[in-house]
Amino acid sequence: MSVLVFAELDNGSIKKSSLEAIYYGLEVAKAKGSSVTVLAIGESSNEALAIAGKYGATKVLWASDARLNIASIQAYSSVLAEAVNATSAEFVILSKSSLGDAVSARVSAKLKASIVSNVVDLPDFSSGVTVKRSIYTGKAFATVALTADKKVIAIKKNAVNVVEGDGSASVENFAPALNDADFAVKVTGTHKASGQVSLPEADLVVSAGRGLKGPENWGIVEDLANALGAATACSKPVSDLDWRPHHEHVGQTGIKVSPNLYIACGISGAIQHLAGVNSSKVIVVINKDPEAPFFKAADYGIVGDVFDVLPRLTKAIQASK
Ligand code: FAD
């Protein structure tokens, strides 16, 4: 019995959210007296994958077949299912993400496993296996029992406080049996939607709302985002008005983000907006209305005009570099 963590890669490196999953896996392994094996799929290097050891993995299985360099849901699901069987893993841990959702659902169906997503805490082993998950866009929690032999747990970003050690994992080649059906859907190319940083994965997000008055004013938002190395986001009306592309829209009906820092500029803080950003670690709100509801959810608030505050913030950040 072991714990298997599916690690997502970004340019060959293990994503931060997957390092959190590895650390979560370590805590599960400690409770069960077992060890953590990581599965990494696609283009990478031994050095980049050995890093997993710092977060508690003893071994990394690396499926480096060139056909897997572009993520294919079917193929990745087959590889993960095969790795679960090869390692006799009872627990499969991964980060909740678009890829994680698609792969974990398929793998659970293949393995007849219990699956739970949006998990925010370590499992409780006092009576079977139960976990706490976030529901209703973060407004409530549910405790659920995983009763099947194999258990798939997708953790919410920022759910665990990772402590980095100094270990190094061994990296082994993993050559799963893949057939044509695994590549029935072919990804023929990928391109970044916009911006320098991918929004769902971003650690820093600068987001703006109707307070910016129009698309012609987004330069000050982008300047701040560029100075910080942040992704840009927006409220729903902003994308409905076509001021910004729809994939930047965050909230209940848009993308859910959990960055370390979320800077909201000229956004009122409606409940539907908060639903997509309320698991951010630190929220900074800039709004000229001191009564704006967003201030109630803010860790730091600046009462001021975005057209005055944003350029000054950008200048200060550039000067501090
Ligand atoms: P406004 O509400 O117009 O707020 C603009 C803010 O900017 C105000 O607080 C104002 O004080 C401030 N401001 C104005 N000028 C300046 C200035 N110069 N400097 C500083 N501050 C300034 N919304 C989402 O964002 N995401 C969702 O996913 C989403 N889903 C929804 C789903 C449903 C079913 C419904 C009914 C609504 C949904 N909404 C969503 C819309 C939501 O209710 C709000 O209408 C929306 O979030 C408001 O956007 P806003 O804050 O940009 O605009």
Coordinates of C-alpha atoms and ligand atoms in Angstrom, one line a residue:
M1 CA 0.0 0.0 0.0
S2 CA 1.4 3.4 -0.9
V3 CA 0.4 6.9 -1.6
L4 CA 0.6 8.1 -5.2
V5 CA 0.6 11.7 -6.1
F6 CA -0.1 12.9 -9.6
A7 CA 2.1 15.9 -10.2
E8 CA 1.3 18.4 -13.0
L9 CA 4.3 20.0 -14.9
D10 CA 4.7 23.5 -16.2
N11 CA 7.7 23.8 -18.5
G12 CA 9.2 20.7 -17.1
S13 CA 8.9 21.8 -13.4
I14 CA 6.4 20.4 -10.9
K15 CA 3.7 23.0 -10.3
K16 CA 3.5 24.7 -6.9
S17 CA 0.0 23.3 -6.4
S18 CA 1.3 19.8 -7.1
L19 CA 4.1 20.3 -4.5
E20 CA 1.3 21.0 -2.1
A21 CA -0.3 17.7 -3.1
I22 CA 3.0 15.9 -2.5
Y23 CA 3.3 17.4 0.9
Y24 CA -0.3 16.4 1.6
G25 CA 0.6 12.9 0.4
L26 CA 3.5 12.8 2.9
E27 CA 1.1 13.6 5.8
V28 CA -1.2 10.8 4.6
A29 CA 1.7 8.4 4.2
K30 CA 3.0 9.2 7.7
A31 CA -0.5 8.4 9.1
K32 CA -0.6 5.1 7.2
G33 CA 3.0 4.1 7.8
S34 CA 3.8 4.1 4.0
S35 CA 5.7 6.2 1.5
V36 CA 4.9 8.7 -1.3
T37 CA 5.5 8.0 -5.0
V38 CA 4.9 10.7 -7.5
L39 CA 3.8 10.3 -11.1
A40 CA 5.0 13.0 -13.5
I41 CA 3.9 12.9 -17.1
G42 CA 5.6 14.7 -20.0
E43 CA 8.7 16.6 -20.8
S44 CA 11.0 17.2 -17.7
S45 CA 14.4 16.3 -16.3
N46 CA 15.7 14.1 -13.5
E47 CA 16.8 17.2 -11.6
A48 CA 13.5 19.0 -11.9
L49 CA 11.6 15.9 -10.7
A50 CA 14.0 15.0 -7.9
I51 CA 12.8 18.2 -6.2
A52 CA 9.7 16.2 -5.2
G53 CA 11.9 14.7 -2.4
K54 CA 12.0 18.0 -0.7
Y55 CA 8.3 17.7 -0.2
G56 CA 8.3 14.1 1.0
A57 CA 8.3 11.9 -2.0
T58 CA 10.8 9.0 -2.1
K59 CA 10.3 8.1 -5.7
V60 CA 9.1 9.7 -8.9
L61 CA 7.8 7.7 -11.8
W62 CA 8.4 9.6 -14.9
A63 CA 6.3 8.8 -18.0
S64 CA 8.4 10.6 -20.6
D65 CA 6.9 9.2 -23.8
A66 CA 7.1 12.1 -26.2
R67 CA 3.4 11.6 -27.2
L68 CA 2.6 12.8 -23.6
N69 CA 4.3 16.1 -23.9
I70 CA 0.9 17.8 -24.7
A71 CA -1.6 16.8 -22.0
S72 CA -4.2 14.4 -23.4
I73 CA -7.0 13.6 -20.9
Q74 CA -7.5 10.0 -22.0
A75 CA -3.8 9.2 -22.2
Y76 CA -3.0 10.8 -18.8
S77 CA -5.9 8.9 -17.2
S78 CA -4.6 5.6 -18.6
V79 CA -1.1 6.4 -17.3
L80 CA -2.3 7.4 -13.9
A81 CA -4.5 4.3 -13.6
E82 CA -1.6 2.1 -14.6
A83 CA 0.7 3.8 -12.1
V84 CA -2.0 3.3 -9.3
N85 CA -2.0 -0.5 -10.1
A86 CA 1.8 -0.7 -10.4
T87 CA 2.3 0.9 -7.0
S88 CA -0.8 -0.8 -5.3
A89 CA -1.7 2.7 -4.1
E90 CA -4.6 3.0 -1.8
F91 CA -4.5 6.9 -1.9
V92 CA -4.2 8.9 -5.1
I93 CA -3.6 12.6 -4.3
L94 CA -3.7 15.5 -6.7
S95 CA -4.3 19.2 -6.9
K96 CA -7.8 20.4 -7.9
S97 CA -7.3 22.0 -11.4
S98 CA -8.9 21.7 -14.8
L99 CA -6.5 18.8 -15.7
G100 CA -6.8 17.3 -12.3
D101 CA -10.6 17.3 -12.4
A102 CA -10.7 15.6 -15.8
V103 CA -8.1 13.0 -15.0
S104 CA -9.2 12.1 -11.5
A105 CA -12.8 11.6 -12.6
R106 CA -11.8 9.1 -15.3
V107 CA -9.3 7.3 -13.1
S108 CA -11.9 6.9 -10.3
A109 CA -14.3 5.4 -12.8
K110 CA -11.6 3.1 -14.1
L111 CA -10.6 1.9 -10.7
K112 CA -14.0 2.1 -9.0
A113 CA -12.4 4.4 -6.4
S114 CA -14.0 6.9 -4.0
I115 CA -13.3 10.4 -5.2
V116 CA -13.5 13.7 -3.4
S117 CA -12.5 17.1 -4.6
N118 CA -11.9 20.6 -3.1
V119 CA -10.4 19.0 0.0
V120 CA -9.2 21.5 2.6
D121 CA -7.8 19.4 5.4
L122 CA -5.9 16.2 6.1
P123 CA -8.0 13.0 6.3
D124 CA -9.3 11.8 9.6
F125 CA -8.5 8.2 10.1
S126 CA -10.3 7.8 13.5
S127 CA -13.3 6.0 11.9
G128 CA -12.5 4.8 8.3
V129 CA -11.3 7.7 6.2
T130 CA -13.1 11.0 6.2
V131 CA -12.1 14.3 4.7
K132 CA -13.4 17.9 4.9
R133 CA -14.2 19.5 1.6
S134 CA -15.2 23.1 0.7
I135 CA -18.7 23.4 -0.8
Y136 CA -21.1 26.1 -2.0
T137 CA -18.2 28.2 -3.4
G138 CA -16.4 28.2 -0.1
K139 CA -19.4 29.2 2.1
A140 CA -19.6 25.8 3.9
F141 CA -17.8 22.6 4.5
A142 CA -18.9 19.0 4.2
T143 CA -17.3 16.0 5.8
V144 CA -17.3 13.0 3.5
A145 CA -16.3 9.3 4.0
L146 CA -14.3 7.5 1.4
T147 CA -15.4 3.9 1.5
A148 CA -13.9 2.2 -1.6
D149 CA -10.6 0.4 -1.4
K150 CA -8.9 3.1 -3.5
K151 CA -9.4 6.7 -2.7
V152 CA -8.8 9.7 -4.9
I153 CA -8.4 13.1 -3.1
A154 CA -8.1 16.4 -5.0
I155 CA -6.9 19.1 -2.7
K156 CA -7.8 22.8 -3.0
K157 CA -4.9 25.1 -3.7
N158 CA -3.4 26.7 -0.6
A159 CA -5.2 24.1 1.6
V160 CA -1.9 22.9 3.2
N161 CA 1.0 24.8 4.6
V162 CA 4.0 23.2 2.9
V163 CA 7.2 22.8 4.9
E164 CA 10.2 22.2 2.5
G165 CA 12.8 19.6 3.6
D166 CA 16.1 18.8 2.0
G167 CA 15.4 15.3 0.6
S168 CA 15.8 14.2 -3.0
A169 CA 13.6 11.7 -4.7
S170 CA 14.9 8.9 -7.0
V171 CA 13.5 9.2 -10.5
E172 CA 12.5 6.1 -12.5
N173 CA 11.3 5.8 -16.0
F174 CA 7.7 4.6 -16.2
A175 CA 6.7 3.2 -19.6
P176 CA 2.9 2.6 -19.5
A177 CA 1.2 0.5 -22.2
L178 CA -0.5 3.1 -24.4
N179 CA -2.7 2.4 -27.4
D180 CA -4.3 4.4 -30.2
A181 CA -7.5 4.8 -28.2
D182 CA -5.6 6.8 -25.6
F183 CA -4.9 9.3 -28.3
A184 CA -8.3 9.3 -29.9
V185 CA -8.5 13.0 -29.1
K186 CA -5.4 14.8 -30.5
V187 CA -4.3 18.1 -29.1
T188 CA -2.7 19.7 -32.2
G189 CA -1.4 22.8 -30.5
T190 CA -1.7 25.0 -27.5
H191 CA -1.4 28.7 -27.1
K192 CA -1.5 31.1 -24.1
A193 CA -4.8 33.0 -24.0
S194 CA -3.3 36.3 -23.0
G195 CA -1.0 37.9 -20.4
Q196 CA 2.3 36.6 -19.2
V197 CA 1.0 34.5 -16.3
S198 CA -1.7 31.8 -16.5
L199 CA -4.6 33.0 -14.3
P200 CA -5.8 29.7 -12.7
E201 CA -2.2 28.9 -11.5
A202 CA -1.1 32.4 -10.7
D203 CA 0.3 33.2 -7.2
L204 CA -0.3 36.9 -7.8
V205 CA -3.4 38.3 -9.4
V206 CA -4.3 41.9 -10.3
S207 CA -8.0 42.1 -11.0
A208 CA -10.1 45.1 -12.0
G209 CA -13.8 45.9 -12.3
R210 CA -16.1 48.5 -13.7
G211 CA -14.3 51.2 -11.6
L212 CA -11.8 51.3 -14.4
K213 CA -14.4 53.0 -16.6
G214 CA -13.4 51.4 -19.9
P215 CA -11.0 49.0 -21.7
E216 CA -8.8 51.9 -22.8
N217 CA -7.7 52.3 -19.1
W218 CA -6.4 48.7 -18.7
G219 CA -2.8 49.8 -19.2
I220 CA -2.5 50.8 -15.5
V221 CA -3.8 47.3 -14.5
E222 CA -1.3 45.6 -16.8
D223 CA 1.5 47.8 -15.7
L224 CA 1.0 46.8 -12.1
A225 CA 0.6 43.1 -13.1
N226 CA 3.8 43.3 -15.1
A227 CA 5.7 45.0 -12.3
L228 CA 4.6 42.2 -9.9
G229 CA 4.8 39.3 -12.4
A230 CA 1.1 38.8 -11.8
A231 CA -1.8 37.5 -13.9
T232 CA -4.6 39.9 -14.8
A233 CA -8.3 39.2 -14.0
C234 CA -11.6 41.0 -14.1
S235 CA -15.2 41.1 -12.8
K236 CA -18.0 39.6 -14.8
P237 CA -19.5 42.9 -16.1
V238 CA -16.1 43.8 -17.4
S239 CA -16.0 40.7 -19.6
D240 CA -19.7 40.9 -20.4
L241 CA -19.0 44.4 -21.8
D242 CA -16.1 43.0 -23.8
W243 CA -13.6 45.2 -22.1
R244 CA -11.6 42.1 -21.3
P245 CA -11.7 38.5 -22.6
H246 CA -14.0 36.0 -20.9
H247 CA -11.3 33.8 -19.7
E248 CA -10.2 36.6 -17.3
H249 CA -13.5 36.7 -15.5
V250 CA -13.3 35.4 -12.0
G251 CA -16.1 34.6 -9.6
Q252 CA -19.0 32.2 -9.2
T253 CA -19.6 31.9 -12.9
G254 CA -16.0 32.4 -13.9
I255 CA -12.6 31.1 -12.9
K256 CA -11.9 30.3 -9.2
V257 CA -8.5 31.5 -8.1
S258 CA -6.5 30.9 -4.9
P259 CA -3.4 33.1 -5.3
N260 CA -1.2 34.2 -2.4
L261 CA -2.1 37.8 -3.3
Y262 CA -5.3 39.1 -5.0
I263 CA -5.4 42.8 -5.7
A264 CA -8.9 44.0 -6.5
C265 CA -9.1 47.4 -8.2
G266 CA -12.4 49.2 -8.6
I267 CA -14.4 46.1 -7.9
S268 CA -17.4 46.4 -5.5
G269 CA -17.1 42.9 -4.0
A270 CA -20.4 41.4 -4.8
I271 CA -21.0 37.9 -3.3
Q272 CA -20.8 36.3 -6.7
H273 CA -17.3 37.8 -7.3
L274 CA -16.1 36.9 -3.8
A275 CA -17.1 33.3 -4.5
G276 CA -14.3 32.9 -6.9
V277 CA -11.6 34.7 -5.0
N278 CA -12.3 34.1 -1.3
S279 CA -9.7 31.4 -0.8
S280 CA -6.9 33.8 -1.8
K281 CA -4.3 34.1 1.0
V282 CA -4.1 37.9 1.1
I283 CA -6.7 40.2 -0.4
V284 CA -5.9 43.9 -1.1
V285 CA -8.8 46.1 -2.1
I286 CA -8.5 49.5 -3.8
N287 CA -11.8 51.3 -4.1
K288 CA -12.8 55.0 -3.8
D289 CA -15.9 54.1 -1.9
P290 CA -15.1 53.4 1.8
E291 CA -18.4 51.5 2.1
A292 CA -17.6 49.1 -0.8
P293 CA -18.5 45.6 0.4
F294 CA -15.2 44.2 -0.7
F295 CA -13.4 45.9 2.2
K296 CA -15.1 43.5 4.6
A297 CA -13.3 40.6 2.9
A298 CA -10.0 42.5 2.6
D299 CA -6.8 41.9 4.5
Y300 CA -5.6 45.4 3.4
G301 CA -7.7 48.2 2.0
I302 CA -6.8 51.4 0.2
V303 CA -9.6 54.0 -0.1
G304 CA -8.6 55.8 -3.2
D305 CA -9.0 56.4 -6.9
V306 CA -7.5 53.6 -9.0
F307 CA -6.2 56.2 -11.5
D308 CA -4.1 57.7 -8.8
V309 CA -3.3 54.6 -6.6
L310 CA -2.3 52.1 -9.3
P311 CA 0.4 54.1 -11.1
R312 CA 1.9 55.0 -7.7
L313 CA 1.9 51.4 -6.6
T314 CA 3.5 50.3 -9.9
K315 CA 6.2 53.0 -9.5
A316 CA 6.9 51.9 -5.9
I317 CA 7.2 48.3 -6.9
Q318 CA 9.5 49.1 -9.8
A319 CA 11.7 51.2 -7.6
S320 CA 12.0 48.5 -5.0
K321 CA 13.5 46.0 -7.5
Ligands
FAD1 P1 -19.7 47.6 -9.8 O1 -20.6 46.8 -9.0 O2 -20.2 48.6 -10.8 O3 -18.5 48.2 -8.9 C1 -17.5 49.1 -9.4 C2 -16.8 49.5 -8.1 O4 -15.7 50.4 -8.5 C3 -17.6 50.3 -7.1 O5 -17.4 49.7 -5.8 C4 -17.0 51.7 -7.1 O6 -17.0 52.3 -5.8 C5 -15.6 51.4 -7.6 N1 -15.0 52.5 -8.3 C6 -15.6 53.3 -9.3 N2 -14.7 54.2 -9.7 C7 -13.5 54.0 -9.1 C8 -12.3 54.6 -9.1 N3 -12.0 55.6 -9.9 N4 -11.4 54.2 -8.2 C9 -11.6 53.2 -7.3 N5 -12.8 52.6 -7.3 C10 -13.7 53.0 -8.1 N6 -19.6 39.0 -10.9 C11 -18.3 38.7 -10.9 O7 -17.4 39.5 -10.8 N7 -18.0 37.3 -11.1 C12 -19.0 36.4 -11.3 O8 -18.7 35.2 -11.4 C13 -20.4 36.8 -11.2 N8 -21.3 35.9 -11.3 C14 -22.6 36.3 -11.2 C15 -23.7 35.3 -11.2 C16 -25.0 35.7 -11.1 C17 -26.1 34.7 -11.1 C18 -25.3 37.1 -10.9 C19 -26.7 37.5 -10.7 C20 -24.3 38.0 -10.8 C21 -23.0 37.7 -11.0 N9 -21.9 38.6 -11.0 C22 -20.6 38.2 -11.0 C23 -22.2 40.0 -10.9 C24 -22.1 40.6 -9.5 O9 -23.3 40.5 -8.8 C25 -21.7 42.1 -9.6 O10 -22.6 42.8 -10.4 C26 -20.3 42.4 -10.2 O11 -19.3 41.6 -9.6 C27 -20.0 43.9 -10.1 O12 -18.8 44.1 -10.9 P2 -17.9 45.3 -10.5 O13 -17.5 45.3 -9.1 O14 -16.8 45.4 -11.5 O15 -18.8 46.6 -10.8

